[in-house]
Short mmCIF file of C-alpha atoms and ligand atoms in Angstrom, two decimals:
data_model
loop_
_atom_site.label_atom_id
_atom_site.label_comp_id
_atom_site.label_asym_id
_atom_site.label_seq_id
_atom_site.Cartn_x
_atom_site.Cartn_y
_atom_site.Cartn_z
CA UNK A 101 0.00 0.00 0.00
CA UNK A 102 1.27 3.33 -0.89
CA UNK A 103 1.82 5.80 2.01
CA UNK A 104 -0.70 8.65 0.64
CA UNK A 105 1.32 11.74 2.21
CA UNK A 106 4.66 10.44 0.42
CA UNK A 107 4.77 13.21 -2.59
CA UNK A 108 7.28 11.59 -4.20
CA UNK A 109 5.62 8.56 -4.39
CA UNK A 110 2.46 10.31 -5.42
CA UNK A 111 4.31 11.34 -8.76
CA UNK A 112 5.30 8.18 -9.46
CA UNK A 113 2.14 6.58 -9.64
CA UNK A 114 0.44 9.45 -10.76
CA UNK A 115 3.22 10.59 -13.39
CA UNK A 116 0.95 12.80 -15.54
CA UNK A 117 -0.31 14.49 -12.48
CA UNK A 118 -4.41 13.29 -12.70
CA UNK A 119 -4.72 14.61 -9.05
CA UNK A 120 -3.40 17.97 -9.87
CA UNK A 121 -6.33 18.34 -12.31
CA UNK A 122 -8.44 17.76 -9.70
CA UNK A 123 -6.95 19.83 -7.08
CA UNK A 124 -7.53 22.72 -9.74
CA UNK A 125 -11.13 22.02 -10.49
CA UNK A 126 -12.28 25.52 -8.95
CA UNK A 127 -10.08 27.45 -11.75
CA UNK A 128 -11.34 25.03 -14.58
CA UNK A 129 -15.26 25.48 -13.12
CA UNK A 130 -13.82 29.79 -13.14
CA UNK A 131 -12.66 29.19 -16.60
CA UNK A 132 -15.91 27.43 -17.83
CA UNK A 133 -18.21 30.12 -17.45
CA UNK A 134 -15.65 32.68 -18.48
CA UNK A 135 -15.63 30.74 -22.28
CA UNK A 136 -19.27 30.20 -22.36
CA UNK A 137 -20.14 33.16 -21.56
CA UNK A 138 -17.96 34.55 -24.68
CA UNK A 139 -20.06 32.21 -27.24
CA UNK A 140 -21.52 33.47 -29.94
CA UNK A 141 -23.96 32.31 -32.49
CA UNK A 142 -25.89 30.42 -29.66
CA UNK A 143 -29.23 29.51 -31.05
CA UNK A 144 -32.68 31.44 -29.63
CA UNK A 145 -34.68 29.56 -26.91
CA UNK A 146 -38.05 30.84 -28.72
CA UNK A 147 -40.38 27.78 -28.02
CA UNK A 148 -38.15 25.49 -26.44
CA UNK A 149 -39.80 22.97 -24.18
CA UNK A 150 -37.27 20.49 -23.89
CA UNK A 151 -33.33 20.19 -23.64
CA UNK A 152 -31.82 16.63 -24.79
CA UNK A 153 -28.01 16.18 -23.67
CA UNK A 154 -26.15 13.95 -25.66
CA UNK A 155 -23.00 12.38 -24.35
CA UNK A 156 -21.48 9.40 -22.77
CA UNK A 157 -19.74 8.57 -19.87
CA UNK A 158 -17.33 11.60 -18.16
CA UNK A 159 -19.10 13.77 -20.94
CA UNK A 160 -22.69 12.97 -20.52
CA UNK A 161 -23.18 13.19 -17.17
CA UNK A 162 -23.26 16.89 -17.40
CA UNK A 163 -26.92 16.66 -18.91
CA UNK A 164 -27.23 15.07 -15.00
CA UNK A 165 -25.62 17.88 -13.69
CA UNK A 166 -27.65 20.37 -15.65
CA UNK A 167 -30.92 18.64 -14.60
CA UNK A 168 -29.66 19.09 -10.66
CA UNK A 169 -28.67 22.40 -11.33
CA UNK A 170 -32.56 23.41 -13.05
CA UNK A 171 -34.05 21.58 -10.26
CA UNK A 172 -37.72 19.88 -10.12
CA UNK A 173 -39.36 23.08 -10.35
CA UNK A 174 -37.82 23.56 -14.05
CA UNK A 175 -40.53 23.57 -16.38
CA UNK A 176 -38.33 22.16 -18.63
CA UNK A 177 -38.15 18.42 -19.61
CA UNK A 178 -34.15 17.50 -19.52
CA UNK A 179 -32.86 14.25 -20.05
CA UNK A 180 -29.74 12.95 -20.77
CA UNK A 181 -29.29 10.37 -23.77
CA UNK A 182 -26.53 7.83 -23.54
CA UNK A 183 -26.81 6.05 -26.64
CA UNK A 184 -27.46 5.64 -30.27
CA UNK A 185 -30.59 6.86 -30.38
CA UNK A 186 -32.40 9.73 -30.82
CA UNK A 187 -36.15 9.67 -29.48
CA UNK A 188 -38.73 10.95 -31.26
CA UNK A 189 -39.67 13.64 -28.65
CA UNK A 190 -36.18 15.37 -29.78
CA UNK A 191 -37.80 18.03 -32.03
CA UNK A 192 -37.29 21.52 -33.02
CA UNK A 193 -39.19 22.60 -29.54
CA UNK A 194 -35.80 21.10 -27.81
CA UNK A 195 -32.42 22.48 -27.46
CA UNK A 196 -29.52 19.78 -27.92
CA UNK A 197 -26.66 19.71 -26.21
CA UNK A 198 -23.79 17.62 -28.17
CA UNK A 199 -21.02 17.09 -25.41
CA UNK A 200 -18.05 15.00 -26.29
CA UNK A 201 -14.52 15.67 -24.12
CA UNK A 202 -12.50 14.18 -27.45
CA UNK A 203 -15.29 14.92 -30.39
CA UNK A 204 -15.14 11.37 -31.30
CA UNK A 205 -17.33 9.22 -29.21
CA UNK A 206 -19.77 7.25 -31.73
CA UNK A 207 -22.51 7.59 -30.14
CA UNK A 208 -22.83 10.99 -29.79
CA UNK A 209 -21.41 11.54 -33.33
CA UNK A 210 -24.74 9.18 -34.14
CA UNK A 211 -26.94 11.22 -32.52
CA UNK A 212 -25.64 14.72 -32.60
CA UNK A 213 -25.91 13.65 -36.63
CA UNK A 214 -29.83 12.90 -36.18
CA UNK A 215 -30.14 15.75 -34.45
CA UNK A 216 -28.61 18.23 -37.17
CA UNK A 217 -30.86 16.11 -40.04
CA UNK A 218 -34.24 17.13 -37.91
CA UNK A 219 -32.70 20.55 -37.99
CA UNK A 220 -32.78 20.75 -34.27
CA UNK A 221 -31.11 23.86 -32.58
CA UNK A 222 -27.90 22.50 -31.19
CA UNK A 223 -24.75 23.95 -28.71
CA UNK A 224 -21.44 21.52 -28.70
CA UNK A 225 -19.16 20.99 -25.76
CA UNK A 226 -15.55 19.86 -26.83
CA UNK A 227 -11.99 20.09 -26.82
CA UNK A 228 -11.94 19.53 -30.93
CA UNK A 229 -12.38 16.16 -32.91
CA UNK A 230 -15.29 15.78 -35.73
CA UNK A 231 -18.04 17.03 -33.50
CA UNK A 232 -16.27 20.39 -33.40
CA UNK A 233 -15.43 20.23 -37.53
CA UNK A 234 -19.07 19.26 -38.30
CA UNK A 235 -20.73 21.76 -35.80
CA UNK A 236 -18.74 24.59 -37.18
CA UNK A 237 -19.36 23.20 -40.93
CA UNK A 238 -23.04 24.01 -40.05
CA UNK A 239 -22.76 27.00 -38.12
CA UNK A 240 -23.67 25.83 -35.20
CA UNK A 241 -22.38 27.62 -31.71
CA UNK A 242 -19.38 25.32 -30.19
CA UNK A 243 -17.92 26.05 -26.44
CA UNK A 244 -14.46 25.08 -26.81
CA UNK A 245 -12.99 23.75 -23.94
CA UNK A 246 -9.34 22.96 -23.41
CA UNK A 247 -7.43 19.39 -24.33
CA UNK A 248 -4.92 18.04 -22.51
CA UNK A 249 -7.40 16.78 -19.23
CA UNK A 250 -8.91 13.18 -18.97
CA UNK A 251 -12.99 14.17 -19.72
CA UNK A 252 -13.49 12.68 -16.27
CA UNK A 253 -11.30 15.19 -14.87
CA UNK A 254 -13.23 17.86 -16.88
CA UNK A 255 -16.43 17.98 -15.01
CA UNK A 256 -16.25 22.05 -15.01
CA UNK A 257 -15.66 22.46 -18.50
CA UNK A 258 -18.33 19.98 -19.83
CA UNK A 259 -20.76 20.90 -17.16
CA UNK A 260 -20.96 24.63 -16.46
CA UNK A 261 -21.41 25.98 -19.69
CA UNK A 262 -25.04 24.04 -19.80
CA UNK A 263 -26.20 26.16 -17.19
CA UNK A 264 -24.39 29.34 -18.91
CA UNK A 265 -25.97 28.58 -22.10
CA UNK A 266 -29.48 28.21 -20.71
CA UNK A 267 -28.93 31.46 -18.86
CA UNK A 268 -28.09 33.25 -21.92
CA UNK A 269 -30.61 32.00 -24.45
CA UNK A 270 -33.35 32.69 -21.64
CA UNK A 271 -34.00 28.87 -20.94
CA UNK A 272 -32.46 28.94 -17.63
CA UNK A 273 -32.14 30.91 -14.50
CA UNK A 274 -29.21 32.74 -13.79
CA UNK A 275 -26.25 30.87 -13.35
CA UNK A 276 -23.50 33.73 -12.08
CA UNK A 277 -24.47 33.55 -8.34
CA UNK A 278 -24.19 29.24 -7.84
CA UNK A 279 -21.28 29.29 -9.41
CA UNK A 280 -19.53 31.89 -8.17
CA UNK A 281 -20.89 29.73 -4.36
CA UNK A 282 -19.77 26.45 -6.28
CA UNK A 283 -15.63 27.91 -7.28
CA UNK A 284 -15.46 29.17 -3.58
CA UNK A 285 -16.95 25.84 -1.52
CA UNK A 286 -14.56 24.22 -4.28
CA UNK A 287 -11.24 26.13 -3.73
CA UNK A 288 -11.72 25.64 0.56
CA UNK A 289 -12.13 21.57 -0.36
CA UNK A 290 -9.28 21.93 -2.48
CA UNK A 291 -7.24 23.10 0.15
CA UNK A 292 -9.14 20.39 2.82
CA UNK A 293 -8.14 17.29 0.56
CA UNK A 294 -5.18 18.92 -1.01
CA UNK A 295 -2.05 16.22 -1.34
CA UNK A 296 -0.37 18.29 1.26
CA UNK A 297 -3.12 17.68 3.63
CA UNK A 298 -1.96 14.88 5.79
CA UNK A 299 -3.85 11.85 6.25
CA UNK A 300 -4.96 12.63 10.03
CA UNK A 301 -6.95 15.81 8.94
CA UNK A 302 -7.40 14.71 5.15
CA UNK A 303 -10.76 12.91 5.05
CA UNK A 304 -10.57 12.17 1.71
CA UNK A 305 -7.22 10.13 2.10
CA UNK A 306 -8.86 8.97 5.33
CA UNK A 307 -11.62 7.37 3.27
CA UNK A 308 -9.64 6.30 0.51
CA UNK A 309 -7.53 4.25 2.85
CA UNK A 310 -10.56 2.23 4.06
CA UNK A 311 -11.66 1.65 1.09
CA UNK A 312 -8.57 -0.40 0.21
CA UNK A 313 -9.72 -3.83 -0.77
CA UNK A 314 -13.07 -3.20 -0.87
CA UNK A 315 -15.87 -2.94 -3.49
CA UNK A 316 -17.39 0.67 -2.96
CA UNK A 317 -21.67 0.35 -2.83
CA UNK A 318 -22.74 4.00 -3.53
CA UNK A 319 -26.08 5.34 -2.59
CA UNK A 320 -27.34 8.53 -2.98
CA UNK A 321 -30.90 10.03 -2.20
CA UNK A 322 -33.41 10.73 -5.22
CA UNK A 323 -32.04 13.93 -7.27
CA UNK A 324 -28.81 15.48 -5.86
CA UNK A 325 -27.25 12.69 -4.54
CA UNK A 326 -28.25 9.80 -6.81
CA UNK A 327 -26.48 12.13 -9.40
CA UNK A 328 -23.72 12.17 -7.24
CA UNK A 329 -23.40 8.06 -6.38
CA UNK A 330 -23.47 7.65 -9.84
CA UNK A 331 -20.56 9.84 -10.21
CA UNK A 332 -18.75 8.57 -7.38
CA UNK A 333 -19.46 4.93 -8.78
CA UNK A 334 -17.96 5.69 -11.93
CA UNK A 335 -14.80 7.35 -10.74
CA UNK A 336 -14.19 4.54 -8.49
CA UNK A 337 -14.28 2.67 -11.34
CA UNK A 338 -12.32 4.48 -13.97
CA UNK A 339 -10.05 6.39 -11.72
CA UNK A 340 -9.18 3.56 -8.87
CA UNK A 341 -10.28 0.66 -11.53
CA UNK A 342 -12.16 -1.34 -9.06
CA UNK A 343 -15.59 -2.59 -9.46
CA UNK A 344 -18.13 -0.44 -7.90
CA UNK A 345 -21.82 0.00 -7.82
CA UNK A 346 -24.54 2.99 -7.22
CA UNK A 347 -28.40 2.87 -6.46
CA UNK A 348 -30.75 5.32 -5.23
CA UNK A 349 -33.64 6.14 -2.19
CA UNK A 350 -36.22 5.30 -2.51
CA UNK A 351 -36.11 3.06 -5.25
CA UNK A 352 -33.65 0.51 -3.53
CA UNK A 353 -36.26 0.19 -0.93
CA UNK A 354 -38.04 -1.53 -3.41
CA UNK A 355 -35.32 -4.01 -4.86
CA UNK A 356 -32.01 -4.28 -3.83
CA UNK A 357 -32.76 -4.02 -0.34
CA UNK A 358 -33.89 -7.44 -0.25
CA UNK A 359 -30.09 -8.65 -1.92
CA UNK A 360 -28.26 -7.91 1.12
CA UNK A 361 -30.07 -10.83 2.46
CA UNK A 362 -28.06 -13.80 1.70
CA UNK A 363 -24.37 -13.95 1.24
CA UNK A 364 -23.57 -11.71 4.25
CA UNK A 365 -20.24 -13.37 4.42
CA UNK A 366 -19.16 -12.52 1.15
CA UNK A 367 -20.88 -8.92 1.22
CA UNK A 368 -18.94 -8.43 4.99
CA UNK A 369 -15.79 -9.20 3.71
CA UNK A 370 -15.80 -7.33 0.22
CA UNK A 371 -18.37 -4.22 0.43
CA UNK A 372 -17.99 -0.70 1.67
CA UNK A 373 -21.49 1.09 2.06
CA UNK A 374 -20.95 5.22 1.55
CA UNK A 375 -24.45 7.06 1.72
CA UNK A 376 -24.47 10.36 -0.03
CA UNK A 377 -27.21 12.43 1.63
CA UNK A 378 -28.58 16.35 0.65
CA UNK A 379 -30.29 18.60 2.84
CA UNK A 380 -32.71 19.21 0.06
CA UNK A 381 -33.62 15.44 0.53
CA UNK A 382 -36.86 14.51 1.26
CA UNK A 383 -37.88 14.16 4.81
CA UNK A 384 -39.70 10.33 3.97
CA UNK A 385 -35.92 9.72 2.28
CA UNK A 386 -34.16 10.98 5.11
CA UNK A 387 -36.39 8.32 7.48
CA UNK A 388 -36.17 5.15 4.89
CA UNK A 389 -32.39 5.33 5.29
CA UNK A 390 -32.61 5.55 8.91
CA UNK A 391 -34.55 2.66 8.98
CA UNK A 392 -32.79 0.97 5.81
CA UNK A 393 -28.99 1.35 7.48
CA UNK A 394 -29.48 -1.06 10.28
CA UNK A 395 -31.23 -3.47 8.29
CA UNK A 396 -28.08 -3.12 5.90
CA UNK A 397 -24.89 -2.72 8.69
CA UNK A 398 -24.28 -6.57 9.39
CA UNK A 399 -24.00 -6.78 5.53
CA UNK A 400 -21.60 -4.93 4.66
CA UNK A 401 -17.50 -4.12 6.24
CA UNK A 402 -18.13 0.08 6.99
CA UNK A 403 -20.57 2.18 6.34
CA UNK A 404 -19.53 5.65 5.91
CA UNK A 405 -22.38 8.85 5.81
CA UNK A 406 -21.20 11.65 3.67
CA UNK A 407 -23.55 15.33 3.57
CA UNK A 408 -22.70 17.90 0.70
CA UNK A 409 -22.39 21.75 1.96
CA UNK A 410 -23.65 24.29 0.27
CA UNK A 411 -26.52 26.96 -0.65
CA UNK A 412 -27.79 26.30 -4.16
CA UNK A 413 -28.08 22.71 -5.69
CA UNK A 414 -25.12 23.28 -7.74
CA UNK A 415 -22.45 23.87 -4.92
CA UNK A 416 -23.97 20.56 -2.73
CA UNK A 417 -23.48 18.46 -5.84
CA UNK A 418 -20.27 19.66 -6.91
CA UNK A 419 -19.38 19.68 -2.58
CA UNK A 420 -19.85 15.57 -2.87
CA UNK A 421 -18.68 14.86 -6.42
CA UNK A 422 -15.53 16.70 -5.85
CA UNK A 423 -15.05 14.73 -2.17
CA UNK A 424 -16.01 11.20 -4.52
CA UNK A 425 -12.95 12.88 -7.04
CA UNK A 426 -10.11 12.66 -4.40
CA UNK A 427 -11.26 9.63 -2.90
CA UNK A 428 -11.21 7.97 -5.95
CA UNK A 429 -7.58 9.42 -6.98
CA UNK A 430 -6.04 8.28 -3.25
CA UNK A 431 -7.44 4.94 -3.64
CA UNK A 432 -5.73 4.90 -6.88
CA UNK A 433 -2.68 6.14 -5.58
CA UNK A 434 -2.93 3.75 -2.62
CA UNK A 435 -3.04 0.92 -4.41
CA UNK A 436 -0.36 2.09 -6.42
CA UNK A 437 -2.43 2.00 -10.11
CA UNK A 438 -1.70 5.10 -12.08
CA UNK A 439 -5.48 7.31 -11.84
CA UNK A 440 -5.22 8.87 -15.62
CA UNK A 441 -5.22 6.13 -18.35
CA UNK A 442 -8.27 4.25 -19.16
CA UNK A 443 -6.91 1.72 -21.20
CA UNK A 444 -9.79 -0.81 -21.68
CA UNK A 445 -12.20 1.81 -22.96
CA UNK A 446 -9.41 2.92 -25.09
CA UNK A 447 -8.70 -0.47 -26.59
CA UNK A 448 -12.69 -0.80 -27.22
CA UNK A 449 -12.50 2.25 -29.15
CA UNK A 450 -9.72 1.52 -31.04
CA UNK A 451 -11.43 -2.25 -32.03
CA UNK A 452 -14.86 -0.21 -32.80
CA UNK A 453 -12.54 1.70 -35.00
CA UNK A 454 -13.74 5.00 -32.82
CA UNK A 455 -10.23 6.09 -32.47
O1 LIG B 71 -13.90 9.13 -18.75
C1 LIG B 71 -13.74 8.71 -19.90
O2 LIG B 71 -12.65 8.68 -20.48
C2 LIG B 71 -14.96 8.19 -20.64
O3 LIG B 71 -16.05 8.00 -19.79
C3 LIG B 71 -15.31 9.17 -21.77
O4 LIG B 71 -15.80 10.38 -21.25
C4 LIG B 71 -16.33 8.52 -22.71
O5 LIG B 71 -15.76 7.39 -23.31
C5 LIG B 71 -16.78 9.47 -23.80
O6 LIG B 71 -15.69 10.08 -24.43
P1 LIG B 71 -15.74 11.64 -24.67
O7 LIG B 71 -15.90 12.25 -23.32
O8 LIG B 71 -14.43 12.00 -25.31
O9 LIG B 71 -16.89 11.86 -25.58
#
């Protein structure tokens, strides 16, 4: 196990410095609105109902983001599509979102290409690739966002401008004041998990180092949160490349509750539960996990409660994505597996001939 407050041993496994990207996230979330607010050519929100975000993996899950950050009372219908198709609801009454970190993912090229046929007004996200060559070919308003980052360490560049763009057209509510809360809740976590933090008052190392060995179980309560275990799922996965799994309240109540059941040995020995709660939650969510985590504790090796800070729903998601974000980096770096390269997915590409 690597000792996490050992910098020199931090740049070895981490030689092209993945954690300092995410120790930076408050200037890249500064920077993000600073581009998108420079756009031009964005198209006008006149009789737009619906916004479709197309992306997949560290891309996509800024439509999630932007669906958090509208909240429930949003009259408009946002969903995120992570896939090949395009549903029929996706009309000229929506606004698309193409968002692809490299430009190249297939399925977004596949859809943001159905999109452009039903001559649907569209806004691209990217560092380059052919989404940016074919968005520009039609005139279409691109954000360009900086290369260089892996897209899961890109969270502020892919997600803000959504909510800057939706500000400007007149879709959205204005975005200046959460994320001006978000960069400064960001920069004093920054400084809380920062790799010069030592492990005794660094409770994302702390964490990290518990996890060793285990297989993180990630639940989050309806909305905020369940966008957040999600997140948190997948980093542990790409970023510490250990299996890992997310579910929400209430809907586990009604399913996997029931799983923890039998092969408490094997759960015991092998699963971490971490319960990402909101103060926005609902107060019947806030009493079914109360009742749920006792039913659950003899199941599982720790559980571990995490609460996002914060004023507006943007800062409390970003508060426990960016906490998942170093977790997932120290595990990496405790276990000695470099954080940055995704190999597998890249080797899948490269076979789909995506790459
Ligand atoms: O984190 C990753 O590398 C992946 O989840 C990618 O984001 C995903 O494969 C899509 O690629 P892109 O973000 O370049 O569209």
């Amino acid at each position: 196990m690597n000792d996490l407050d050992d910098p020199a041993l931090i740049q070895e496994t981490d030689p092209s410095d993945f954690l300092g990207s995410v120790e930076r996230l408050p200037d890249q979330v500064r920077d993000a609105h600073e581009r998108a607010r420079r756009v031009e050519g964005l198209p006008p929100a006149d009789g737009i109902d619906s916004i479709a975000v197309l992306g997949m993996g560290g891309s996509g899950i800024s439509g999630d983001v932007l669906q958090v950050a509208l909240g429930p009372r949003s009259p408009l219908f946002v969903a995120t599509l992570r896939g090949y198709e395009l549903p029929d609801w996706v009309d000229r009454n929506t606004l698309v979102f193409a968002m692809s970190y490299s430009g190249n993912t297939e399925e977004t090229l596949e859809t943001f290409e159905k999109a452009l046929e039903r001559n649907i007004p569209i806004v691209a996200v990217t560092t380059g690739g052919a989404l940016s060559q074919r968005a520009k070919q039609h005139g279409l308003a691109v954000v360009e966002i900086p290369a260089g980052l892996q897209p899961r360490a890109a969270l502020g560049y892919l997600a803000v401008p959504l909510l800057v763009v939706c500000e400007r057209i007149g879709a959205g509510p204005p975005a200046g004041e959460a994320v001006s809360e978000t960069i400064d809740l960001l920069q004093g976590r920054a400084d809380e998990y920062h790799r010069k933090s030592p492990l005794e008052s660094n409770p994302a190392k702390e964490l990290a180092q518990r996890l060793l060995g285990k297989i993180p179980v990630v639940y989050g309560s309806e909305g905020l949160a369940e966008v957040a275990a999600y997140r948190w799922k997948c980093q542990f996965n790409e970023v510490a490349k250990v299996p890992a799994w997310s579910n929400s309240f209430p809907e586990l109540n009604h399913n996997e509750i029931v799983g923890w059941e039998r092969l408490g040995k094997v759960t015991r020995a092998h699963a971490a539960l971490l319960v990402l709660r909101d103060e926005g939650e609902h107060p019947r969510i806030a009493k079914r996990i109360d009742i749920t985590l006792p039913l659950i504790q003899g199941s599982v090796s720790l559980v571990h409660q995490v609460r996002g800070r914060g004023a507006s729903a943007l800062a409390r998601l970003f508060d426990l994505v960016y906490f998942g974000d170093f977790v997932s980096t120290y595990l990496a770096i405790a276990q000695g597996v470099d954080p940055a390269p995704v190999e597998v997915i890249e080797s899948l590409k490269r076979a789909l001939g995506d790459v």
